Amino acid sequence: MESISSNLAAVREQIAEACRKAGRSVDEVTLIAVSKTKSAAAVRKAWEAGQREFGESYVQEFLEKCEAPELSGLPVSWHFIGHLQSNKVRQIVDKVTMVHGIDKVSTAEELSKRAVQHGLNVDFLLEVNVSREGTKYGLGPDSVLQAAEECFALPNVRLRGLMTIASPDPDTARREFSELRETLDMIRNNAPEPAALSELSMGMSGDFEEAILEGATMIRIGTAIFGWR
Ligand SMILES: *Cc1c(COP(=O)(O)O)cnc(C)c1O
């Protein structure tokens, strides 16, 4: 636990280095600390070290953690990064800053419906399976354009960009990140509000430097901050 703040400092330094290499400003990259399977006390430690954005993957665990006494009253910004089933949307809709893992238009429709009920506006990303591995969630790169167009019309939700989990090999991952960026550019060309489509959620502990070089605006890092799960 003591190492969380030093891990965070090291990760931030690596992000800054990758940004220098990429000729980008560090302000363009948001670090999401992925706290799945880790305790609310661990989140609290990271919060005390200045971290504000956190990522969770499992609905039940997320609900318990965001109500935990260790975090009560703290302004924590939660990103739901796991695969989200339609029937779970209503449980998280009023607790999240952004939903990253939407891979069906029907889930976006449910998010919209629940956001309307709560009088909220919710930002979300479409998940793309760039590695085309059958075991992963995500829309195929060929179907994401169509899906995005259907999402533009939905009330009280705003498509902000794309999310992906890349292949384990860093060189392959880099090509996939580049493909995600190109896919977002294509979607932007057909979008009613192109400027809103600014987010590329890509890069994890093992590949965030490659992701930053390819234009990531949000990186999701768990292990390098909180240790092994
Ligand atoms: C767990 C998880 C991460 C963090 O992975 P690390 O390799 O621990 O950094 C990022 N994104 C998603 C979608 C995850 O499920």
Short mmCIF file of C-alpha atoms and ligand atoms in Angstrom, two decimals:
data_model
loop_
_atom_site.label_atom_id
_atom_site.label_comp_id
_atom_site.label_asym_id
_atom_site.label_seq_id
_atom_site.Cartn_x
_atom_site.Cartn_y
_atom_site.Cartn_z
CA MET A 1 0.00 0.00 0.00
CA GLU A 2 2.83 2.37 0.88
CA SER A 3 4.10 1.92 -2.63
CA ILE A 4 0.94 3.26 -4.27
CA SER A 5 2.05 6.88 -4.14
CA SER A 6 5.55 6.08 -5.41
CA ASN A 7 4.11 3.85 -8.14
CA LEU A 8 1.83 6.70 -9.18
CA ALA A 9 4.73 9.13 -9.28
CA ALA A 10 6.72 6.71 -11.45
CA VAL A 11 3.79 6.17 -13.82
CA ARG A 12 3.23 9.93 -14.13
CA GLU A 13 6.91 10.37 -14.97
CA GLN A 14 6.68 7.66 -17.67
CA ILE A 15 3.59 9.36 -19.08
CA ALA A 16 5.44 12.67 -19.21
CA GLU A 17 8.37 10.97 -20.97
CA ALA A 18 6.06 9.33 -23.53
CA CYS A 19 4.37 12.70 -24.12
CA ARG A 20 7.75 14.33 -24.72
CA LYS A 21 8.61 11.62 -27.24
CA ALA A 22 5.26 12.07 -28.94
CA GLY A 23 5.51 15.86 -28.95
CA ARG A 24 2.30 16.09 -26.96
CA SER A 25 1.35 17.99 -23.84
CA VAL A 26 0.79 15.92 -20.68
CA ASP A 27 -2.54 17.72 -20.32
CA GLU A 28 -3.80 15.77 -23.33
CA VAL A 29 -3.55 12.44 -21.50
CA THR A 30 -5.82 11.54 -18.59
CA LEU A 31 -4.57 8.81 -16.29
CA ILE A 32 -7.33 6.50 -15.09
CA ALA A 33 -6.18 4.40 -12.13
CA VAL A 34 -7.81 0.99 -12.51
CA SER A 35 -8.75 -0.16 -9.02
CA LYS A 36 -10.70 -3.32 -9.81
CA THR A 37 -10.16 -6.06 -7.20
CA LYS A 38 -8.36 -3.48 -5.00
CA SER A 39 -9.78 -2.09 -1.76
CA ALA A 40 -11.39 1.27 -1.11
CA ALA A 41 -8.42 1.92 1.20
CA ALA A 42 -6.08 1.51 -1.78
CA VAL A 43 -8.20 3.95 -3.79
CA ARG A 44 -8.01 6.35 -0.86
CA LYS A 45 -4.20 6.12 -0.87
CA ALA A 46 -4.09 6.98 -4.55
CA TRP A 47 -6.57 9.81 -3.99
CA GLU A 48 -4.29 11.22 -1.29
CA ALA A 49 -1.46 11.12 -3.82
CA GLY A 50 -3.51 13.38 -6.08
CA GLN A 51 -5.23 10.83 -8.31
CA ARG A 52 -8.88 11.69 -9.09
CA GLU A 53 -9.95 9.44 -11.99
CA PHE A 54 -10.52 5.76 -11.25
CA GLY A 55 -11.63 2.81 -13.34
CA GLU A 56 -13.79 -0.12 -12.26
CA SER A 57 -14.83 -3.19 -14.23
CA TYR A 58 -17.39 -5.11 -12.20
CA VAL A 59 -20.77 -3.61 -11.31
CA GLN A 60 -21.23 -5.12 -7.85
CA GLU A 61 -17.69 -4.36 -6.74
CA PHE A 62 -17.95 -0.84 -8.12
CA LEU A 63 -21.21 -0.15 -6.25
CA GLU A 64 -19.70 -1.34 -2.98
CA LYS A 65 -16.50 0.64 -3.46
CA CYS A 66 -18.10 3.93 -4.34
CA GLU A 67 -20.23 3.73 -1.17
CA ALA A 68 -17.29 2.70 1.04
CA PRO A 69 -16.70 4.80 4.17
CA GLU A 70 -13.03 5.33 3.22
CA LEU A 71 -14.19 7.33 0.21
CA SER A 72 -17.26 9.05 1.55
CA GLY A 73 -17.39 12.73 0.71
CA LEU A 74 -14.37 12.54 -1.59
CA PRO A 75 -14.86 13.84 -5.12
CA VAL A 76 -13.79 10.72 -7.01
CA SER A 77 -14.44 10.50 -10.71
CA TRP A 78 -15.41 6.94 -11.69
CA HIS A 79 -15.02 5.44 -15.14
CA PHE A 80 -16.78 2.18 -15.82
CA ILE A 81 -14.34 0.31 -18.05
CA GLY A 82 -15.67 -3.25 -17.92
CA HIS A 83 -18.07 -4.95 -20.26
CA LEU A 84 -21.49 -3.55 -19.44
CA GLN A 85 -24.64 -5.61 -19.85
CA SER A 86 -27.87 -3.74 -20.58
CA ASN A 87 -29.58 -5.01 -17.44
CA LYS A 88 -26.86 -3.49 -15.24
CA VAL A 89 -26.93 0.00 -16.74
CA ARG A 90 -29.50 1.40 -14.35
CA GLN A 91 -27.32 0.48 -11.34
CA ILE A 92 -24.41 2.65 -12.41
CA VAL A 93 -25.89 5.41 -14.58
CA ASP A 94 -25.92 8.08 -11.86
CA LYS A 95 -22.49 7.18 -10.45
CA VAL A 96 -20.16 7.37 -13.43
CA THR A 97 -18.27 10.08 -15.26
CA MET A 98 -17.89 7.98 -18.37
CA VAL A 99 -18.80 4.50 -19.56
CA HIS A 100 -16.00 3.02 -21.69
CA GLY A 101 -17.14 -0.48 -22.56
CA ILE A 102 -20.26 -0.17 -24.71
CA ASP A 103 -20.22 -2.67 -27.54
CA LYS A 104 -23.84 -2.71 -28.69
CA VAL A 105 -26.20 0.02 -29.81
CA SER A 106 -28.87 -1.56 -27.60
CA THR A 107 -26.72 -0.92 -24.50
CA ALA A 108 -26.25 2.71 -25.55
CA GLU A 109 -30.03 2.93 -25.96
CA GLU A 110 -30.53 1.61 -22.45
CA LEU A 111 -27.94 4.10 -21.13
CA SER A 112 -29.84 6.88 -22.88
CA LYS A 113 -33.18 5.76 -21.47
CA ARG A 114 -31.83 5.64 -17.90
CA ALA A 115 -30.00 8.96 -18.30
CA VAL A 116 -33.28 10.57 -19.36
CA GLN A 117 -35.01 9.12 -16.29
CA HIS A 118 -32.35 10.62 -14.02
CA GLY A 119 -32.17 13.92 -15.89
CA LEU A 120 -28.46 13.31 -16.53
CA ASN A 121 -26.15 13.59 -19.49
CA VAL A 122 -23.76 10.66 -19.66
CA ASP A 123 -20.60 10.42 -21.74
CA PHE A 124 -19.67 7.08 -23.25
CA LEU A 125 -17.23 5.36 -25.58
CA LEU A 126 -17.78 2.51 -27.99
CA GLU A 127 -15.47 -0.44 -27.43
CA VAL A 128 -13.77 -1.73 -30.55
CA ASN A 129 -12.15 -5.14 -30.85
CA VAL A 130 -9.19 -4.03 -32.97
CA SER A 131 -7.24 -7.22 -32.37
CA ARG A 132 -10.21 -9.20 -33.76
CA GLU A 133 -9.70 -11.83 -31.07
CA GLY A 134 -12.90 -13.76 -30.71
CA THR A 135 -12.55 -13.96 -26.95
CA LYS A 136 -12.77 -10.20 -26.47
CA TYR A 137 -15.73 -7.89 -26.30
CA GLY A 138 -16.11 -5.00 -28.66
CA LEU A 139 -17.57 -4.04 -32.01
CA GLY A 140 -15.72 -5.11 -35.11
CA PRO A 141 -13.84 -2.22 -36.74
CA ASP A 142 -16.18 -2.61 -39.73
CA SER A 143 -19.39 -2.21 -37.76
CA VAL A 144 -18.41 0.66 -35.47
CA LEU A 145 -19.18 3.41 -38.01
CA GLN A 146 -22.75 2.27 -38.39
CA ALA A 147 -23.11 1.86 -34.62
CA ALA A 148 -21.76 5.36 -33.99
CA GLU A 149 -24.28 6.87 -36.40
CA GLU A 150 -27.12 5.19 -34.55
CA CYS A 151 -25.76 6.54 -31.27
CA PHE A 152 -25.64 10.18 -32.39
CA ALA A 153 -29.43 10.43 -32.26
CA LEU A 154 -29.83 9.18 -28.68
CA PRO A 155 -30.90 11.75 -26.07
CA ASN A 156 -28.98 12.47 -22.84
CA VAL A 157 -25.91 10.50 -23.85
CA ARG A 158 -22.92 11.68 -25.79
CA LEU A 159 -20.55 9.50 -27.74
CA ARG A 160 -17.12 10.90 -26.90
CA GLY A 161 -14.83 8.45 -28.69
CA LEU A 162 -13.54 4.89 -28.77
CA MET A 163 -11.99 2.41 -26.38
CA THR A 164 -9.96 -0.73 -27.00
CA ILE A 165 -7.91 -3.43 -25.33
CA ALA A 166 -4.98 -4.26 -27.59
CA SER A 167 -3.04 -7.44 -28.25
CA PRO A 168 -0.31 -8.36 -25.72
CA ASP A 169 2.59 -7.82 -28.12
CA PRO A 170 3.57 -4.11 -28.00
CA ASP A 171 4.35 -3.78 -31.74
CA THR A 172 1.01 -5.32 -32.64
CA ALA A 173 -0.65 -3.17 -30.00
CA ARG A 174 0.82 -0.05 -31.54
CA ARG A 175 -0.66 -0.90 -34.95
CA GLU A 176 -4.01 -1.52 -33.30
CA PHE A 177 -3.89 1.83 -31.48
CA SER A 178 -3.15 3.51 -34.78
CA GLU A 179 -6.12 1.74 -36.33
CA LEU A 180 -8.38 2.91 -33.50
CA ARG A 181 -7.27 6.50 -34.10
CA GLU A 182 -8.03 6.19 -37.82
CA THR A 183 -11.42 4.70 -37.04
CA LEU A 184 -12.24 7.64 -34.78
CA ASP A 185 -11.19 10.05 -37.55
CA MET A 186 -13.63 8.34 -39.91
CA ILE A 187 -16.45 8.55 -37.42
CA ARG A 188 -15.70 12.22 -36.83
CA ASN A 189 -16.06 12.90 -40.55
CA ASN A 190 -19.71 11.84 -40.39
CA ALA A 191 -20.53 13.26 -36.98
CA PRO A 192 -22.99 16.08 -36.31
CA GLU A 193 -20.71 17.33 -33.50
CA PRO A 194 -17.17 16.28 -34.52
CA ALA A 195 -15.44 18.21 -31.73
CA ALA A 196 -17.16 16.07 -29.08
CA LEU A 197 -15.47 12.97 -30.48
CA SER A 198 -12.13 13.64 -28.89
CA GLU A 199 -11.38 10.60 -26.74
CA LEU A 200 -9.23 7.55 -27.40
CA SER A 201 -9.22 5.30 -24.33
CA MET A 202 -6.30 2.98 -25.03
CA GLY A 203 -3.19 1.78 -23.27
CA MET A 204 -2.75 -0.24 -20.07
CA SER A 205 0.25 -0.99 -17.81
CA GLY A 206 2.09 -2.93 -20.53
CA ASP A 207 1.46 -0.70 -23.52
CA PHE A 208 0.60 2.86 -22.50
CA GLU A 209 3.71 4.39 -24.07
CA GLU A 210 2.74 2.99 -27.47
CA ALA A 211 -0.80 4.25 -26.90
CA ILE A 212 0.38 7.77 -26.09
CA LEU A 213 2.55 7.77 -29.22
CA GLU A 214 -0.58 6.91 -31.23
CA GLY A 215 -2.77 9.59 -29.68
CA ALA A 216 -4.36 8.10 -26.55
CA THR A 217 -6.25 10.70 -24.52
CA MET A 218 -7.13 8.31 -21.68
CA ILE A 219 -4.92 5.51 -20.43
CA ARG A 220 -6.20 2.88 -18.01
CA ILE A 221 -3.53 1.64 -15.63
CA GLY A 222 -4.01 -0.88 -12.87
CA THR A 223 -1.05 -3.14 -12.14
CA ALA A 224 1.65 -0.46 -12.43
CA ILE A 225 -0.12 1.57 -9.72
CA PHE A 226 -1.76 -0.96 -7.41
CA GLY A 227 0.38 -4.04 -7.96
CA TRP A 228 -0.58 -7.47 -9.22
CA ARG A 229 -4.17 -8.66 -9.00
C1 LIG B 1 -7.94 -4.35 -15.83
C2 LIG B 1 -8.09 -3.42 -16.94
C3 LIG B 1 -7.11 -2.43 -17.19
C4 LIG B 1 -5.82 -2.29 -16.39
O1 LIG B 1 -4.92 -3.27 -16.77
P1 LIG B 1 -3.41 -3.30 -16.18
O2 LIG B 1 -2.70 -4.18 -17.12
O3 LIG B 1 -3.51 -3.83 -14.80
O4 LIG B 1 -2.90 -1.90 -16.21
C5 LIG B 1 -7.34 -1.54 -18.24
N1 LIG B 1 -8.44 -1.63 -19.00
C6 LIG B 1 -9.39 -2.56 -18.78
C7 LIG B 1 -10.58 -2.58 -19.65
C8 LIG B 1 -9.24 -3.48 -17.75
O5 LIG B 1 -10.19 -4.41 -17.57
#
